[in-house]
Coordinates of C-alpha atoms in Angstrom, one line a residue:
X1 CA 0.0 0.0 0.0
X2 CA 1.2 3.5 -0.7
X3 CA -0.2 6.8 0.6
X4 CA -1.9 9.1 -1.8
X5 CA 0.5 11.6 -3.3
X6 CA -1.5 14.6 -2.1
X7 CA -1.4 13.3 1.5
X8 CA 2.3 12.3 1.2
X9 CA 3.1 15.8 0.0
X10 CA 1.2 17.3 2.9
X11 CA 3.1 15.0 5.3
X12 CA 6.5 15.8 3.8
X13 CA 5.7 19.5 4.2
X14 CA 4.9 19.0 7.9
X15 CA 7.7 16.5 8.7
X16 CA 10.1 18.9 10.5
X17 CA 7.2 20.3 12.5
X18 CA 6.0 16.8 13.5
X19 CA 9.5 15.8 14.6
X20 CA 9.7 19.0 16.7
X21 CA 6.4 18.2 18.3
X22 CA 7.6 14.7 19.2
X23 CA 10.7 16.2 20.8
X24 CA 8.5 18.5 22.9
X25 CA 6.2 15.8 24.3
X26 CA 8.3 15.7 27.5
X27 CA 7.2 19.3 28.3
X28 CA 3.6 18.4 28.6
X29 CA 1.7 18.0 31.8
X30 CA -1.5 16.0 31.6
X31 CA -4.2 14.9 34.1
X32 CA -6.2 11.8 33.2
X33 CA -9.6 11.2 34.8
X34 CA -10.6 7.7 34.0
X35 CA -11.9 4.2 34.7
X36 CA -8.8 2.4 35.8
X37 CA -8.4 -1.3 34.8
X38 CA -5.7 -3.9 35.4
X39 CA -5.2 -6.3 32.5
X40 CA -3.9 -9.7 33.4
X41 CA -2.6 -12.2 30.9
X42 CA -2.2 -15.7 32.2
X43 CA -0.5 -18.2 29.9
X44 CA 0.1 -22.0 30.2
X45 CA 0.8 -25.1 28.3
X46 CA -2.1 -27.6 27.8
X47 CA -1.2 -30.9 29.6
X48 CA -4.4 -32.9 29.2
X49 CA -8.2 -33.0 29.6
X50 CA -9.4 -33.0 33.2
X51 CA -11.0 -36.1 34.6
X52 CA -13.3 -33.9 36.6
X53 CA -14.9 -32.2 33.7
X54 CA -14.4 -31.8 29.9
X55 CA -12.0 -28.9 30.3
X56 CA -8.3 -28.3 29.6
X57 CA -5.7 -28.4 32.3
X58 CA -3.0 -25.8 31.8
X59 CA 0.4 -25.8 33.5
X60 CA 0.9 -22.2 34.4
X61 CA 3.9 -20.5 32.7
X62 CA 3.6 -16.7 33.2
X63 CA 1.2 -14.0 34.3
X64 CA 1.6 -10.5 33.0
X65 CA -0.1 -7.5 34.6
X66 CA -0.4 -4.2 32.7
X67 CA -2.6 -1.1 32.8
X68 CA -5.8 -1.4 30.8
X69 CA -8.9 0.7 30.2
X70 CA -8.3 4.3 31.2
X71 CA -5.1 3.2 32.9
X72 CA -3.8 2.4 29.5
X73 CA -4.2 6.0 28.4
X74 CA -2.3 7.1 31.5
X75 CA 0.5 4.6 30.8
X76 CA 0.7 5.6 27.2
X77 CA 1.1 9.2 28.1
X78 CA 3.9 8.4 30.5
X79 CA 5.7 6.2 28.1
X80 CA 5.6 9.1 25.5
X81 CA 7.5 11.2 28.0
X82 CA 4.8 13.4 29.6
X83 CA 4.4 14.4 33.2
X84 CA 1.2 12.5 34.1
X85 CA -1.2 12.6 37.0
X86 CA -4.2 10.5 37.4
X87 CA -7.6 10.8 39.1
X88 CA -9.6 7.6 39.5
X89 CA -10.6 4.8 41.8
X90 CA -9.3 1.3 42.7
X91 CA -10.5 -1.3 45.1
X92 CA -9.0 -2.2 48.5
X93 CA -7.3 -5.2 46.9
X94 CA -4.0 -6.6 45.5
X95 CA -5.0 -5.5 42.0
X96 CA -5.3 -1.9 43.0
X97 CA -2.0 -2.0 44.7
X98 CA -0.4 -3.5 41.7
X99 CA -1.8 -0.8 39.4
X100 CA -0.5 1.9 41.7
X101 CA 2.9 0.3 41.8
X102 CA 3.1 0.1 38.1
X103 CA 2.2 3.8 37.8
X104 CA 4.7 4.9 40.5
X105 CA 7.5 2.9 38.7
X106 CA 6.6 4.8 35.5
X107 CA 6.9 8.1 37.3
X108 CA 3.1 8.8 37.4
X109 CA 1.6 10.9 40.1
X110 CA -1.0 8.6 41.9
X111 CA -2.1 11.1 44.6
X112 CA -5.5 11.3 42.9
X113 CA -6.2 7.6 43.0
X114 CA -8.7 7.0 45.7
X115 CA -9.6 3.7 47.3
X116 CA -13.2 2.4 47.0
X117 CA -13.6 -0.2 49.7
X118 CA -17.0 -1.2 48.4
X119 CA -16.0 -2.0 44.8
X120 CA -13.1 -4.1 43.4
X121 CA -10.4 -2.8 41.1
X122 CA -11.7 -3.5 37.6
X123 CA -9.6 -6.5 36.4
X124 CA -9.8 -8.4 33.2
X125 CA -8.0 -11.7 33.3
X126 CA -7.3 -13.4 29.9
X127 CA -6.3 -17.0 30.2
X128 CA -4.5 -18.4 27.2
X129 CA -3.1 -21.8 26.4
X130 CA -0.9 -23.6 23.9
X131 CA 0.2 -27.1 23.1
X132 CA 3.8 -28.0 22.3
X133 CA 5.0 -26.2 19.2
X134 CA 1.7 -24.4 18.6
X135 CA 0.5 -20.8 18.8
X136 CA -1.0 -19.4 22.0
X137 CA -4.6 -18.6 21.9
X138 CA -7.1 -17.1 24.4
X139 CA -9.4 -19.6 26.0
X140 CA -11.5 -17.5 28.4
X141 CA -11.6 -14.0 30.0
X142 CA -12.7 -13.4 33.6
X143 CA -13.8 -9.9 34.5
X144 CA -13.9 -8.6 38.1
X145 CA -16.0 -5.4 38.5
X146 CA -19.0 -3.9 40.1
X147 CA -22.1 -2.3 38.4
X148 CA -22.7 0.0 41.4
X149 CA -21.7 3.6 41.3
X150 CA -19.1 4.9 43.8
X151 CA -20.6 6.6 46.8
X152 CA -21.5 10.3 46.6
X153 CA -18.7 11.0 49.1
X154 CA -16.1 9.4 46.8
X155 CA -17.5 11.2 43.7
X156 CA -17.2 14.6 45.4
X157 CA -13.7 13.8 46.8
X158 CA -12.6 12.9 43.3
X159 CA -14.2 16.1 41.8
X160 CA -12.5 18.2 44.5
X161 CA -9.1 16.7 43.7
X162 CA -9.6 17.5 40.0
X163 CA -10.6 21.1 40.8
X164 CA -7.6 21.6 43.0
X165 CA -5.1 20.3 40.4
X166 CA -6.5 21.1 37.0
X167 CA -4.9 24.5 36.8
X168 CA -1.5 22.9 37.2
X169 CA -1.7 20.9 34.0
X170 CA -1.8 21.7 30.3
X171 CA -4.8 19.5 29.6
X172 CA -7.3 17.0 31.0
X173 CA -8.2 13.6 29.4
X174 CA -11.5 11.9 30.3
X175 CA -11.2 8.2 29.6
X176 CA -14.7 6.7 30.2
X177 CA -15.1 3.0 29.9
X178 CA -18.4 3.0 31.6
X179 CA -17.1 1.6 34.9
X180 CA -18.6 4.4 37.1
X181 CA -15.8 6.9 37.8
X182 CA -17.0 9.6 35.3
X183 CA -20.1 10.7 37.2
X184 CA -21.7 14.2 36.9
X185 CA -19.6 15.9 39.6
X186 CA -16.4 14.4 38.2
X187 CA -17.2 15.3 34.6
X188 CA -18.1 18.9 35.7
X189 CA -14.7 19.3 37.4
X190 CA -12.8 17.8 34.5
X191 CA -14.5 20.0 31.9
X192 CA -13.6 23.1 34.0
X193 CA -10.3 23.0 32.2
X194 CA -10.4 24.6 28.7
X195 CA -8.3 21.8 27.2
X196 CA -10.4 18.7 27.6
X197 CA -10.2 15.6 25.4
X198 CA -13.0 13.0 25.8
X199 CA -12.7 9.3 25.0
X200 CA -16.0 7.9 26.0
X201 CA -17.8 4.7 24.9
X202 CA -21.4 5.9 25.6
X203 CA -23.4 9.0 26.6
X204 CA -21.1 11.5 24.8
X205 CA -23.7 14.2 25.4
X206 CA -22.7 14.2 29.1
X207 CA -19.5 15.9 28.1
X208 CA -21.0 18.8 26.1
X209 CA -18.6 21.6 25.4
X210 CA -15.3 19.5 25.6
X211 CA -12.6 20.6 23.2
X212 CA -12.3 17.3 21.3
X213 CA -14.1 13.9 21.2
X214 CA -12.4 10.8 19.8
X215 CA -15.1 8.1 19.2
X216 CA -14.4 5.0 17.1
X217 CA -17.0 4.0 14.5
X218 CA -19.1 1.8 16.8
X219 CA -19.2 4.5 19.5
X220 CA -20.1 7.1 16.9
X221 CA -22.9 5.0 15.5
X222 CA -24.3 4.4 18.9
X223 CA -24.3 8.1 19.6
X224 CA -26.0 9.2 16.4
X225 CA -28.3 6.2 16.1
X226 CA -27.5 5.0 12.6
X227 CA -24.9 3.0 10.7
X228 CA -21.8 4.8 9.2
X229 CA -21.6 2.9 5.8
X230 CA -20.3 5.4 3.3
X231 CA -18.9 8.9 2.8
X232 CA -22.4 10.5 3.0
X233 CA -23.3 8.9 6.3
X234 CA -19.8 9.6 7.7
X235 CA -20.2 13.3 7.0
X236 CA -23.7 13.2 8.5
X237 CA -22.4 11.5 11.6
X238 CA -19.6 14.1 11.9
X239 CA -22.2 16.9 11.7
X240 CA -24.5 15.3 14.2
X241 CA -21.7 14.6 16.7
X242 CA -20.5 18.2 16.6
X243 CA -24.1 19.3 17.3
X244 CA -24.7 16.6 20.0
X245 CA -21.5 17.3 21.9
X246 CA -21.1 21.0 21.1
X247 CA -17.4 20.2 20.7
X248 CA -14.9 22.3 18.8
X249 CA -13.8 19.2 16.9
X250 CA -14.6 15.5 16.6
X251 CA -12.1 12.8 15.5
X252 CA -13.7 9.5 14.4
X253 CA -11.1 6.7 14.4
X254 CA -12.0 4.3 11.6
X255 CA -9.6 1.3 12.0
X256 CA -8.4 0.2 8.6
X257 CA -10.0 3.3 7.0
X258 CA -7.8 5.7 9.0
X259 CA -9.3 8.7 10.8
X260 CA -11.7 11.6 10.0
X261 CA -11.5 15.0 11.7
X262 CA -14.6 17.2 11.7
X263 CA -14.9 20.9 12.7
X264 CA -16.9 23.9 11.8
X265 CA -15.4 26.4 9.4
X266 CA -16.5 29.9 8.5
X267 CA -20.3 30.3 8.3
X268 CA -20.8 27.0 10.0
X269 CA -19.4 25.1 7.0
X270 CA -18.4 21.5 7.9
X271 CA -14.7 21.0 7.4
X272 CA -13.5 17.4 7.0
X273 CA -9.9 16.1 7.0
X274 CA -9.3 12.4 6.2
X275 CA -6.1 10.8 7.4
X276 CA -5.4 7.4 5.7
X277 CA -4.2 4.3 7.7
X278 CA -0.5 4.0 8.1
X279 CA -0.6 0.2 8.7
X280 CA -3.2 -2.2 7.3
X281 CA -1.1 -5.4 6.9
X282 CA 0.8 -5.8 10.2
X283 CA -2.2 -5.7 12.5
X284 CA -2.1 -8.3 15.2
X285 CA -4.2 -6.8 18.1
X286 CA -6.2 -3.6 18.2
X287 CA -6.6 -3.8 22.0
X288 CA -6.0 -0.4 23.5
X289 CA -5.1 1.3 20.2
X290 CA -7.7 4.0 20.9
X291 CA -5.9 4.9 24.2
X292 CA -2.7 5.3 22.3
X293 CA -4.4 7.6 19.8
X294 CA -5.7 9.8 22.6
X295 CA -2.3 9.9 24.3
X296 CA -0.3 10.9 21.3
X297 CA -2.8 13.5 19.9
X298 CA -3.3 15.0 23.4
X299 CA 0.4 15.5 23.8
X300 CA 0.8 17.0 20.4
X301 CA -2.0 19.5 21.0
X302 CA -0.6 20.4 24.3
X303 CA 2.8 21.4 22.8
X304 CA 1.3 23.5 20.0
X305 CA 0.4 21.1 17.2
X306 CA -2.6 21.8 14.9
X307 CA -5.5 19.4 15.1
X308 CA -4.5 17.8 11.8
X309 CA -0.8 17.4 13.0
X310 CA -2.1 15.9 16.3
X311 CA -4.3 13.5 14.5
X312 CA -1.5 12.4 12.2
X313 CA 0.7 11.7 15.3
X314 CA -2.1 9.8 17.0
X315 CA -2.6 7.7 13.9
X316 CA 1.1 7.1 13.7
X317 CA 1.3 5.9 17.3
X318 CA -1.7 3.6 16.8
X319 CA -0.1 2.0 13.7
X320 CA 2.7 0.8 15.9
X321 CA 0.9 -0.6 18.9
X322 CA -1.5 -2.7 16.7
X323 CA 1.6 -4.7 15.6
X324 CA 1.9 -6.1 19.1
X325 CA -0.3 -8.6 21.0
X326 CA -2.2 -7.3 24.0
X327 CA -2.3 -3.8 25.5
X328 CA 0.8 -2.1 24.3
X329 CA 2.6 1.3 24.2
X330 CA 5.1 2.9 21.9
X331 CA 7.9 5.4 22.2
X332 CA 9.2 8.7 20.7
X333 CA 12.0 6.8 19.0
X334 CA 9.7 4.3 17.4
X335 CA 7.4 7.1 16.2
X336 CA 10.2 9.0 14.7
X337 CA 11.5 5.9 12.8
X338 CA 7.9 5.1 11.6
X339 CA 7.5 8.7 10.4
X340 CA 10.8 8.5 8.4
X341 CA 9.6 5.2 6.9
X342 CA 6.3 6.8 5.8
X343 CA 8.2 9.6 4.1
X344 CA 10.3 7.1 2.3
X345 CA 7.2 5.3 1.1
X346 CA 7.6 2.2 3.3
X347 CA 3.9 1.8 4.3
X348 CA 2.6 -1.6 5.3

């Protein structure tokens, strides 16, 4: 696959500026308000069928624990060099302690992580197995979570923390996976910062007035109530989302179709910028790619990038993490190398 010549010319013209933005990522200070998840990956070798039931018996080999959900957005920001603080909830359990330890080891400020003794840390455990000389595949996933909202006391404590610290950061990211952290008081506090990026799976209208929304196609379709099947319905969805959210801009991430950025121009004329995919062949796992997009574009915007430049860098970062299995992050060095490859026409 090759990029269209018009886009490649535009990319070449912006290359030096994009590289400069990447160098400046370390200057950014970002607060993430989000649903924090611990992703566990347990792997073992299949030994035999159990005599107790028709199930596989695995001999455990390794367990990997990494940030997931909104915690993945936090971790991506830190791995890209930003000074990151986080506001969210964990349970009074080992999983919550593990998540905070991972954050602290990455230099992330965890002062805003409050303990909810009534709800567990959201944990998603993926159990995978393999036979000798065969590929590993997921067998089952076990989720640990609560459908109850946090207490009003915790909601207001979290909102108070955000209000006290939002003026000390360049921007606020709301990473809403529907696990109960982003309640009305918390959302109100987060949107009190003029630079607010929203990555929410449902109920986008709760965040009216945010600077930027980043739904994927299924999330956009759920918000507008119809299928996005062609250019016409895509433009209609962009228009409806701008009206629904009252946002300055909406970026719809479209997987193998790339991204589309929507904003109002002069006289309320819809302006649309399409950014093609940078990687369509070496895609192994899209888990967490949306968090990577949000992290890279937020950092780019916070250091002075245009919305188009920020979307390009978000797209670039996502093209790298989907090459890896599981929830993954990338780095400035990898992004620079990938950008050079794009300019040289080496697109997968």
